[in-house]
Coordinates of C-alpha atoms in Angstrom, one line a residue:
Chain A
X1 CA -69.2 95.8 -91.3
X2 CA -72.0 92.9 -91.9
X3 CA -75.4 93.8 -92.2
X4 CA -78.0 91.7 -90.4
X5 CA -80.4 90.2 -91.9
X6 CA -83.6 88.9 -89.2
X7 CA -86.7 88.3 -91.4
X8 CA -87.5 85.0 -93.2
X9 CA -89.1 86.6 -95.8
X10 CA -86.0 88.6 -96.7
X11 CA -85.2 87.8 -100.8
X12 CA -81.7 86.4 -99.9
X13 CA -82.6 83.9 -97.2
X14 CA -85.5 82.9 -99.7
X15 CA -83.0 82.1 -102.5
X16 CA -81.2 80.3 -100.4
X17 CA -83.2 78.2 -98.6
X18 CA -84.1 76.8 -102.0
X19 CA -80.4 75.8 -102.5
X20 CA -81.3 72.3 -100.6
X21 CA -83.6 72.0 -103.8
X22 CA -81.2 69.9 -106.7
X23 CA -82.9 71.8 -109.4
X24 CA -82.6 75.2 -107.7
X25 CA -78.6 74.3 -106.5
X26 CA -77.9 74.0 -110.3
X27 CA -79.5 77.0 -111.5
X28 CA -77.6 79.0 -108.9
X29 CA -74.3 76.6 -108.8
X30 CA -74.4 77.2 -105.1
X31 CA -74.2 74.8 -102.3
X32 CA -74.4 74.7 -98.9
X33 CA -71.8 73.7 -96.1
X34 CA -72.2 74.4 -92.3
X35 CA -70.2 74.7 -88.6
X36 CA -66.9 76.3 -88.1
X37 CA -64.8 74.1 -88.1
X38 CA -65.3 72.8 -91.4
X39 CA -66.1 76.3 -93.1
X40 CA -62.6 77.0 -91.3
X41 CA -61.0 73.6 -93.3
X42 CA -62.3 75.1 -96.4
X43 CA -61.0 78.4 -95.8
X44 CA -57.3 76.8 -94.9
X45 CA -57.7 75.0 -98.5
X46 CA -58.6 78.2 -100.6
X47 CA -62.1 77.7 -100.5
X48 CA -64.2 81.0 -99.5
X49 CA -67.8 81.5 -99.4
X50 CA -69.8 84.0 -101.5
X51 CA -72.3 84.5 -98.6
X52 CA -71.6 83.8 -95.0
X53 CA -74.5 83.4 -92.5
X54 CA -73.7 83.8 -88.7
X55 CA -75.4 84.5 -85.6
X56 CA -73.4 86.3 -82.6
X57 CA -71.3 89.1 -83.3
X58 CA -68.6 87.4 -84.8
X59 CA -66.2 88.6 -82.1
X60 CA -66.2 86.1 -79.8
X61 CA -64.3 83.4 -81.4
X62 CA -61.7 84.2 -83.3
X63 CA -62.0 81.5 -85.9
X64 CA -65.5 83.0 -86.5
X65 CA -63.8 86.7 -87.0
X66 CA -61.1 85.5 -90.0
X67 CA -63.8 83.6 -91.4
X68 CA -65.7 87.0 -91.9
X69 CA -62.8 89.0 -92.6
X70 CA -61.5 86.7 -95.2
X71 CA -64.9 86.4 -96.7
X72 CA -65.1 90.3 -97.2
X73 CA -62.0 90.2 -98.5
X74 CA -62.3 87.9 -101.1
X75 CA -64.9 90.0 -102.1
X76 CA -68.1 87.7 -100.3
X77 CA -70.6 88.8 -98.3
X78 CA -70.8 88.2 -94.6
X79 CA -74.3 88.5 -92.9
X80 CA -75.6 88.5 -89.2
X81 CA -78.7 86.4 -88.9
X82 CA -81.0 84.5 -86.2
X83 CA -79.9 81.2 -85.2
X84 CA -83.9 80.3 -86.7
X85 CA -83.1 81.6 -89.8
X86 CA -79.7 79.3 -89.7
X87 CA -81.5 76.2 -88.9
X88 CA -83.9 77.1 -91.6
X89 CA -80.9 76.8 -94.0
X90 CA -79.6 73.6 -93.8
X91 CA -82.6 72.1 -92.4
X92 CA -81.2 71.4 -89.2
X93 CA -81.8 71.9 -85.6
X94 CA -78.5 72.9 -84.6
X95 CA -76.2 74.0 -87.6
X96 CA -73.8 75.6 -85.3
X97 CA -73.0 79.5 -85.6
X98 CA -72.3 79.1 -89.3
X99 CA -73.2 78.5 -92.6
X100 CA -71.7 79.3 -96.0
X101 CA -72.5 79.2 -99.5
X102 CA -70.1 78.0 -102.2
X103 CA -69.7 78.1 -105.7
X104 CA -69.9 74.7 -106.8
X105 CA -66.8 72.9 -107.3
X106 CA -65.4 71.8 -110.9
X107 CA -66.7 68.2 -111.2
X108 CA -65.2 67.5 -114.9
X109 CA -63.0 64.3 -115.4
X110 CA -60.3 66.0 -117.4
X111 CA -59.3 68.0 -114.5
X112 CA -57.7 64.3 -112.7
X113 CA -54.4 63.9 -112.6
X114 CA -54.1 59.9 -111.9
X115 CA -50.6 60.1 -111.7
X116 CA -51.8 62.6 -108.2
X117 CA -52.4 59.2 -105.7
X118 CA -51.8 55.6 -105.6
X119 CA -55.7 55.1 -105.0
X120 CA -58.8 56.4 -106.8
X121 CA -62.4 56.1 -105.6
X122 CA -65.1 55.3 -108.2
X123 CA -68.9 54.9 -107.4
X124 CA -71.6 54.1 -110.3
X125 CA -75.4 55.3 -109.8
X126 CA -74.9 56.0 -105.8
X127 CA -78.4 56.9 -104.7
X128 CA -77.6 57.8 -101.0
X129 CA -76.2 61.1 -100.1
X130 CA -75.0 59.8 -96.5
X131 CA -73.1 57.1 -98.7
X132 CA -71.6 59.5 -101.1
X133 CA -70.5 62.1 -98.5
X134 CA -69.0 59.5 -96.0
X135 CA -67.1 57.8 -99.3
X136 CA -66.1 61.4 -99.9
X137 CA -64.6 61.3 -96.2
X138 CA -63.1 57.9 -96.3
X139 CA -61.2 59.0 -99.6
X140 CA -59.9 61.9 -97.5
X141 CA -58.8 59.4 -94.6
X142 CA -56.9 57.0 -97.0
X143 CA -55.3 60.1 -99.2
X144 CA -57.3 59.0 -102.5
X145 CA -56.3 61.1 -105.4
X146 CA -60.5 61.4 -105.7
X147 CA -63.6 60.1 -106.3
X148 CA -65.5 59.7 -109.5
X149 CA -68.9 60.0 -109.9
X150 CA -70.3 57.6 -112.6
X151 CA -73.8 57.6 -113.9
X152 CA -77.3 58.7 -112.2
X153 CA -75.2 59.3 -108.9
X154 CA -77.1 61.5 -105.6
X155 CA -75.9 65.1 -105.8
X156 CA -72.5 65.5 -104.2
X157 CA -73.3 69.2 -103.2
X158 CA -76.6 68.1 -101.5
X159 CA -76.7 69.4 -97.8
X160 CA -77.2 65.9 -96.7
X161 CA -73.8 64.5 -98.6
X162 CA -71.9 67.6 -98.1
X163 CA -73.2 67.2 -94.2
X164 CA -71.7 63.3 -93.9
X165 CA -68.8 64.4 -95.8
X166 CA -67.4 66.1 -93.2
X167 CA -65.1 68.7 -95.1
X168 CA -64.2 66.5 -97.6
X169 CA -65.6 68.3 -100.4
X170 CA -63.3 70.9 -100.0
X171 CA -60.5 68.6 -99.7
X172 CA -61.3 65.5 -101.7
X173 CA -61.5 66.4 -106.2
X174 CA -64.7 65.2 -107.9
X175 CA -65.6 64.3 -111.1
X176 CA -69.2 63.4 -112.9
X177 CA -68.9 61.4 -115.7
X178 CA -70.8 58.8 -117.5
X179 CA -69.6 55.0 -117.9
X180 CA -68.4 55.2 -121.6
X181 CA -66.3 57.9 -120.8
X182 CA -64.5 57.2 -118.2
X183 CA -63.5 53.6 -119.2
X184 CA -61.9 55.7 -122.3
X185 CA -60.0 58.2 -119.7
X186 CA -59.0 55.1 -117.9
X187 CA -57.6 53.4 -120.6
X188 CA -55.6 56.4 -122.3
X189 CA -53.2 55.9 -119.0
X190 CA -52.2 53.6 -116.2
X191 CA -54.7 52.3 -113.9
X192 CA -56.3 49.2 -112.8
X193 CA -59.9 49.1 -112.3
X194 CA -60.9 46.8 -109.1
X195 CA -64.3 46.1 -108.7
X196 CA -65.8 44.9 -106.1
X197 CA -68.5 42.5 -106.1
X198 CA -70.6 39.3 -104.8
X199 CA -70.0 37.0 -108.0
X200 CA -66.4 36.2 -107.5
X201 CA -64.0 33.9 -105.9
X202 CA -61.6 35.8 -105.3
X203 CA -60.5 37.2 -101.7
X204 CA -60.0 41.1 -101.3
X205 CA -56.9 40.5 -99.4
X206 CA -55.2 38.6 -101.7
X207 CA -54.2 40.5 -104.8
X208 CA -51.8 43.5 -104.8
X209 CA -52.8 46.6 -105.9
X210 CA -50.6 48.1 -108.5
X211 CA -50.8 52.1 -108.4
X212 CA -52.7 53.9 -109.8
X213 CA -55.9 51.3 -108.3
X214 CA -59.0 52.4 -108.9
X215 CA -61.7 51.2 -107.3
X216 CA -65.5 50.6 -108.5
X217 CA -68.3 50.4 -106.1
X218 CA -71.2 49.8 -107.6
X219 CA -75.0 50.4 -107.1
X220 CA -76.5 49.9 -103.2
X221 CA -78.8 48.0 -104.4
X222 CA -78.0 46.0 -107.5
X223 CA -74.1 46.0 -107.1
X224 CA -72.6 47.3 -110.6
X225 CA -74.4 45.8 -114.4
X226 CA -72.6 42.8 -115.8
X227 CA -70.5 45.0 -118.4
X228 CA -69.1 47.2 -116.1
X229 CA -67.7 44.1 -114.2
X230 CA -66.4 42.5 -117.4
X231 CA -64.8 45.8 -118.2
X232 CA -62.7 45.3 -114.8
X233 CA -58.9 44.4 -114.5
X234 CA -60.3 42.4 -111.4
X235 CA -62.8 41.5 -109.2
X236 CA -62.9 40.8 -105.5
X237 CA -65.2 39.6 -102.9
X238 CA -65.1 41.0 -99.1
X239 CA -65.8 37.4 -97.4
X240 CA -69.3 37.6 -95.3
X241 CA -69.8 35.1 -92.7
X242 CA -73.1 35.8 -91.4
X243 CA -76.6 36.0 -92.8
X244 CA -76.1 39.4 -94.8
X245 CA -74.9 38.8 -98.4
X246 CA -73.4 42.4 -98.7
X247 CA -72.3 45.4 -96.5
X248 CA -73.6 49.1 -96.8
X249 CA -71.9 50.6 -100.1
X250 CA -69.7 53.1 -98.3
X251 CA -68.8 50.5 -95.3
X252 CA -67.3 48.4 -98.4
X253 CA -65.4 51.0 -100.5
X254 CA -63.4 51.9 -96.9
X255 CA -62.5 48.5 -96.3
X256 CA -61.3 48.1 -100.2
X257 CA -59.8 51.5 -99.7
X258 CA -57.9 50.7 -96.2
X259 CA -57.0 47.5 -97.7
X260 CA -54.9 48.7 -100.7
X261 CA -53.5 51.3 -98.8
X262 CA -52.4 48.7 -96.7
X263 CA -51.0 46.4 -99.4
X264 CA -49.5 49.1 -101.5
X265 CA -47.7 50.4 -98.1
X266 CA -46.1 47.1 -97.4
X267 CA -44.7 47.0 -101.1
Chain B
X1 CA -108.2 34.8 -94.2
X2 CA -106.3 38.4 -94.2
X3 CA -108.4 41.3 -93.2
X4 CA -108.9 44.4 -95.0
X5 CA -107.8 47.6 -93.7
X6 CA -108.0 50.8 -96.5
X7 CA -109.0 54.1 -93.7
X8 CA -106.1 56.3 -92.2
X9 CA -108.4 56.4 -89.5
X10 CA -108.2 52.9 -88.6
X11 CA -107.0 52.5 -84.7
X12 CA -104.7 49.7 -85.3
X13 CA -102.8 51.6 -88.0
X14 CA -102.6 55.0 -85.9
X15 CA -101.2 52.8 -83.2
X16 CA -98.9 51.5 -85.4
X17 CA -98.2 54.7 -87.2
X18 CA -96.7 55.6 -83.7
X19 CA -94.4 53.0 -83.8
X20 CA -92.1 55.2 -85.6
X21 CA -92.1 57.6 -82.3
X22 CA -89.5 56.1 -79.7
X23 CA -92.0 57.0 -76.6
X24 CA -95.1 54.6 -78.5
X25 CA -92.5 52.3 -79.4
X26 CA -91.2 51.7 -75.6
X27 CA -95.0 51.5 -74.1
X28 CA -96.1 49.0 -76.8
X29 CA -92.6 46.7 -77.0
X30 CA -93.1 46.8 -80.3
X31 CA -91.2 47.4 -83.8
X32 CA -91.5 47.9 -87.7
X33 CA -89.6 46.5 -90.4
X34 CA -89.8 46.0 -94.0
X35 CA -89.3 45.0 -97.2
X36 CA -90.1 41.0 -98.0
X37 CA -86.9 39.6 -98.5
X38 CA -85.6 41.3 -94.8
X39 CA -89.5 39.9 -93.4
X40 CA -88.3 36.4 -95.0
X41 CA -85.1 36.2 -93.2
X42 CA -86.8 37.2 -90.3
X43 CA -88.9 34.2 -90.6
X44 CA -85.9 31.7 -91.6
X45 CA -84.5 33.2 -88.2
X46 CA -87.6 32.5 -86.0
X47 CA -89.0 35.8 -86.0
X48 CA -92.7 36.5 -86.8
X49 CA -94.6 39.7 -86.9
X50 CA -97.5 40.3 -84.4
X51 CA -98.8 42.8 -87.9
X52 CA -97.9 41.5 -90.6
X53 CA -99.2 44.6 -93.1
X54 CA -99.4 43.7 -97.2
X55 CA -100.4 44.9 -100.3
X56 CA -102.0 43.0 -103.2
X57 CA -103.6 39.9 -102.5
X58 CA -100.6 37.5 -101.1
X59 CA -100.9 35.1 -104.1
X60 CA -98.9 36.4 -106.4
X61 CA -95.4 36.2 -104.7
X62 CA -95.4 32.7 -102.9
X63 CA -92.7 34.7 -100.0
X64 CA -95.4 36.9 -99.5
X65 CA -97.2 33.6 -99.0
X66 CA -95.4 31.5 -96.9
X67 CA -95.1 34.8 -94.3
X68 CA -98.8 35.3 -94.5
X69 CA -99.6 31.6 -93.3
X70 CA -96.6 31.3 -90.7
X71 CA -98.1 35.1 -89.6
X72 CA -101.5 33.2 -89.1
X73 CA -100.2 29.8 -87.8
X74 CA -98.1 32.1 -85.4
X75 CA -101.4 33.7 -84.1
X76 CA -100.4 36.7 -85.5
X77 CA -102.6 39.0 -88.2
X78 CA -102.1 39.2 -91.5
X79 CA -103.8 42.4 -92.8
X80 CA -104.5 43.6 -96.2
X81 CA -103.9 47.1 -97.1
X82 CA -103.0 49.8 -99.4
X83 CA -100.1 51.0 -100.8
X84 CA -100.5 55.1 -99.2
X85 CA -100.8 53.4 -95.8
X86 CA -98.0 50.9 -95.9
X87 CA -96.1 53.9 -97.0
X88 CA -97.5 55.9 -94.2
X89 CA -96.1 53.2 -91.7
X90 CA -92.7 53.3 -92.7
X91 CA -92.5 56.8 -93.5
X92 CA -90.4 56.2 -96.7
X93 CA -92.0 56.4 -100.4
X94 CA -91.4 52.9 -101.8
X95 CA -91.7 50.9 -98.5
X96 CA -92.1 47.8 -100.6
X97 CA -95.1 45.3 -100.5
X98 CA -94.8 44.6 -96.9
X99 CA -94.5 46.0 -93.3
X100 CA -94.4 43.8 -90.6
X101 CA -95.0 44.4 -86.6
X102 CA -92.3 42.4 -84.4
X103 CA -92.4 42.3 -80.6
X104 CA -88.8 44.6 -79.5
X105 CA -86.1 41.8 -79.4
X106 CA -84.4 40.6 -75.9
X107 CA -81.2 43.3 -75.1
X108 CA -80.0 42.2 -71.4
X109 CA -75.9 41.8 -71.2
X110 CA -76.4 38.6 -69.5
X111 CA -77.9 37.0 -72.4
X112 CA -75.1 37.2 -74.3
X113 CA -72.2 34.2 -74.8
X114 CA -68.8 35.7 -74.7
X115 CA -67.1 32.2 -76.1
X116 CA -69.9 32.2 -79.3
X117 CA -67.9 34.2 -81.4
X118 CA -63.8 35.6 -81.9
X119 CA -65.1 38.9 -82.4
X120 CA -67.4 41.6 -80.8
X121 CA -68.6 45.1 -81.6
X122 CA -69.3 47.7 -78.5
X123 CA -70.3 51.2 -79.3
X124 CA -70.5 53.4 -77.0
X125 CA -73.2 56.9 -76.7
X126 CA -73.6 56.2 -80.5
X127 CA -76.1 58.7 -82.0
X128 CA -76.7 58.4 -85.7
X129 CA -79.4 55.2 -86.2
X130 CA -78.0 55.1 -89.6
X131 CA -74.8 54.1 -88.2
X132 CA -76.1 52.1 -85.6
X133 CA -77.9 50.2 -88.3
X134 CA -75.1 50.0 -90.5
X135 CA -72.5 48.6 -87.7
X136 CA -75.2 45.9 -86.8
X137 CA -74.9 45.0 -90.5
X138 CA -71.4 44.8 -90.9
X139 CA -71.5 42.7 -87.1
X140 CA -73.5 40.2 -89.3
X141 CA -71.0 40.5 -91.8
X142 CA -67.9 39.3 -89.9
X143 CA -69.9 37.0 -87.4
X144 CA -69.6 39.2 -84.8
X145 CA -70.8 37.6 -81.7
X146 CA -73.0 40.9 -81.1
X147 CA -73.5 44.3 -80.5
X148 CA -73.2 46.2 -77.2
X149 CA -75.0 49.4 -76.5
X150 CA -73.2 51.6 -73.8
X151 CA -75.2 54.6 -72.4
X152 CA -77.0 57.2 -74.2
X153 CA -77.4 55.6 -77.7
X154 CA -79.8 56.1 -80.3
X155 CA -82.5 53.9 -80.0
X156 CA -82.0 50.2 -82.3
X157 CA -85.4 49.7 -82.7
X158 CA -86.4 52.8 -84.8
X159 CA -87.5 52.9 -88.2
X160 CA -84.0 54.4 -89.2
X161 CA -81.9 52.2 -87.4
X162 CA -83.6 48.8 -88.9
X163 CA -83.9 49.9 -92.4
X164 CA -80.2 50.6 -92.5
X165 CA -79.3 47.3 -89.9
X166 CA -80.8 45.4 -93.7
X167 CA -82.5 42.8 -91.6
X168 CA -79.2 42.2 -89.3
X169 CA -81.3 43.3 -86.6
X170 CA -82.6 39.7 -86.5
X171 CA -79.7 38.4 -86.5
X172 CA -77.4 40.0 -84.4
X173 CA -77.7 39.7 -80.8
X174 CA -77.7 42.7 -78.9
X175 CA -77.3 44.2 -75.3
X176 CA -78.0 47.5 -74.1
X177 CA -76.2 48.4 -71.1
X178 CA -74.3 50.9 -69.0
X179 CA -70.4 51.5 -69.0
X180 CA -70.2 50.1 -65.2
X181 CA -72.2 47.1 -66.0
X182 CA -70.3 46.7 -69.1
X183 CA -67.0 46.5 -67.3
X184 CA -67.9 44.4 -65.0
X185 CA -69.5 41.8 -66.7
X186 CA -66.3 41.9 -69.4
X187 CA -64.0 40.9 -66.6
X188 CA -65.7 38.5 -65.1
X189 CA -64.3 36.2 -68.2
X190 CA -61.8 36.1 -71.2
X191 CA -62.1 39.3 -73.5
X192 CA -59.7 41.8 -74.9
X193 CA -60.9 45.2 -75.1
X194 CA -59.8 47.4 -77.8
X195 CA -60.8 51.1 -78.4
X196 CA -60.8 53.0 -81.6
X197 CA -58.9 56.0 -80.9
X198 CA -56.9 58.9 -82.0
X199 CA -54.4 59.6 -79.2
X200 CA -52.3 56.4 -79.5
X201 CA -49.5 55.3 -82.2
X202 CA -50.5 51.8 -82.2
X203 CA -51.2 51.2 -86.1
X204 CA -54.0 49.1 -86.0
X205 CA -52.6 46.8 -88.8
X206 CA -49.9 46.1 -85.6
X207 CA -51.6 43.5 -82.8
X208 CA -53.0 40.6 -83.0
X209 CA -55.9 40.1 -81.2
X210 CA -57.0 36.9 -79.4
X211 CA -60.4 35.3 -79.5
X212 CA -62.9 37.1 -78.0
X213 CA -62.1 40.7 -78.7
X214 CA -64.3 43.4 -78.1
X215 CA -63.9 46.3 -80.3
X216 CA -65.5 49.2 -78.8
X217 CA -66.4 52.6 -81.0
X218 CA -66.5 55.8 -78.9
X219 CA -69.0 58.8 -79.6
X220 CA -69.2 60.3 -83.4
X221 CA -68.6 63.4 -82.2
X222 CA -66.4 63.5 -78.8
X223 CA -65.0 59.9 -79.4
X224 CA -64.9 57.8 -76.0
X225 CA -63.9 59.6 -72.3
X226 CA -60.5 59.1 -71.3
X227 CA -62.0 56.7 -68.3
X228 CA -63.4 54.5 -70.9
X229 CA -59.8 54.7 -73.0
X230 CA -58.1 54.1 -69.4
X231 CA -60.0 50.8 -68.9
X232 CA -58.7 49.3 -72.7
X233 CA -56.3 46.8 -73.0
X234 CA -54.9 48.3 -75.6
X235 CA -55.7 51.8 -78.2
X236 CA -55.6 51.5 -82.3
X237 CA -55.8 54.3 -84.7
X238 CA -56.6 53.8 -88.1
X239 CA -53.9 55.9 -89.9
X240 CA -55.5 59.0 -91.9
X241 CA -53.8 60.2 -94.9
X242 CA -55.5 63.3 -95.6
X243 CA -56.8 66.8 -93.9
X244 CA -60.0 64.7 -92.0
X245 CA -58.8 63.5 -88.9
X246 CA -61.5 60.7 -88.3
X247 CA -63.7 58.8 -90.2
X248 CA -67.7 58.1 -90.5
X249 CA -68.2 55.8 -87.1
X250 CA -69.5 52.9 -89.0
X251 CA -66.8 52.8 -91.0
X252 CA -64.1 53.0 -88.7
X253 CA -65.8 50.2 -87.0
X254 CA -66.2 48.5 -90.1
X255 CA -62.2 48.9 -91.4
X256 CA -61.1 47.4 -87.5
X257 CA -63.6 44.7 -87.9
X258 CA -62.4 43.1 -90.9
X259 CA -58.8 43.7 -89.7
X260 CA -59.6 41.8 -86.7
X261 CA -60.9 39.1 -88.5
X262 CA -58.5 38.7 -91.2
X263 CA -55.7 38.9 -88.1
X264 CA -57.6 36.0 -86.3
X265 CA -57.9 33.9 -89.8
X266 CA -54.2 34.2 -90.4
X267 CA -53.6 32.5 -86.6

């Protein structure tokens, strides 16, 4: 039977209101996630909550009731709260009837298996967490075996990029790493690194795109340093006909991404 | 010779703080942008600022410069100010050197040329101004003709929706209009209309799509009604690999848009 918890300044709901801090998230290695129907996703993936806030009783949807039932289960705790106190969790007016907290996911490169997909998401030093959790989505949509994180990236379990991601951090694996090493992971097995950039002639639709492809976004800002690019198997240019010399970051990896899906279908 | 302006308490900068409230910004007709390189293009484009705000003394950068004396030449006002207050006008930490004050940009459906351009983006009850902004950059980016507002959207002209348009709000003619109005002007002439959509099995790799097509983006959430889908000439769905079964509105807007275009090159 869940207790109820109703007061703001009750310890629990203090701890983890600090989880949208970065430094408090890694102390803890909690994140936050929020609504049903994603908490549900998770759930259907293996992925259970060590603390469940709700408001209602929990009986009146049904989805709401296994989510609580296979939170006690697996040994989490499920907890009745206001819908104030909800909102006051992930920062939102209307978080829905739900929000859990998750052990943070295992982010280390050595967990890949490129040999998993035909198409591998990398971003280097992404500083937007709407970015990073939509790229997260995208890489979802287009069945990428994950994305890699390289560099000074935005926190992937932020509430705002596990928010845009839309489920996809349950769904889509992770990894942090810095440059050096994962040029060394890449080269110890079969992959081609596509990057994309401004400073090329050549077309994104032209080349193929040999399995495993992986795919380097770089910067928002200042695209990706020279030496990354030189490191590249290849570079390609999405064309831009109007005034605008580049596309938002995650805008760009989708059409890359939808692209060599695309090519390495018709093969 | 620019002004000096260093006091919160200024009038003309609480009136132009409010400019970042939707009511203030529909009573005074009036917008913000940012950054110099964004003001530039602006100015390249034949649009000055009523406000031009700066920091430092103008001489330094001769961009800074040349928009100071068009400002003045324009009859606008250049003012001096600090770096807290600029940041105070945009609501963002590192606003840049420069903040500029533009009169709210034309948006009647009539205005626009159907035969100017193959390709046109329509987005219907769109919330997000991230993704608002981000779609008017990516229209820039495949020379869409514009971008057409149906209904209830998020407002173009806020902070938000600028920052992330990257100066495409400049650029990129746009209309604001209702789904009646919408229809009717669209058959009065040549125009295919396509919808995004899930419930079809038309790949949208599949058509071809004659000169000018109008893509239209339904609701992040709900997608478009089934009226609006009704009226189409013709449903796409972006194939999704994964367990997401949509992507990030701007993106799927994006992925169709360079489809489009890359179909209408190849004819």
């Amino acid at each position: 039977m869940p207790r109820e918890i109703t007061a703001f300044s009750n310890p629990l709901i203090k701890r983890m209101r600090g989880l949208r801090d970065k430094r408090h998230r890694r102390e803890e290695g909690l994140f936050l996630a929020e609504g049903l129907r994603i908490l549900t996703e998770a759930r259907e993936e293996g992925h259970l909550p060590r603390f469940l806030f709700f408001t209602g009783d929990g009986a009146e949807h049904p989805l709401l009731g296994a989510l609580i039932e296979a939170t006690e289960t697996a040994g989490g705790e499920a907890l009745k709260t206001s819908a104030d106190i909800l909102s006051k969790l992930s920062g939102k007016d209307n978080p829905g009837s739900v929000v859990g907290v998750y052990d943070e996911l295992p982010t280390r490169l050595s967990l890949l298996d490129r040999t998993a997909a035909p198409i591998w998401l990398v971003a280097e030093r992404l500083r937007d967490p709407g970015n990073l959790g939509t790229i997260l989505r995208t890489a979802d949509a287009v069945g990428a075996g994950g994305l890699i994180l390289v560099g000074e990236c935005v926190d992937p379990f932020s509430v705002e990029a596990v928010r845009a991601s839309m489920g996809a951090i349950f769904t889509v694996p992770l990894a942090r790493t810095e440059w050096g090493d994962f040029l060394s992971w890449l080269r110890s097995g079969p992959g081609t690194l596509v990057g994309l950039s401004l400073d090329t002639d050549h077309d994104y639709r032209g080349p193929d795109y040999p399995a495993p492809t992986f795919l380097l976004t770089g910067n928002e800002a200042q695209g990706m340093p020279d030496s990354y690019a030189d490191a590249c198997d290849l570079l390609v240019k999405i064309p831009m006909a109007g005034k605008a010399d580049s596309l938002n970051a995650a805008v760009a990896t989708a059409v890359m991404a939808y692209t060599v899906l695309d090519k390495q279908r018709r093969d």
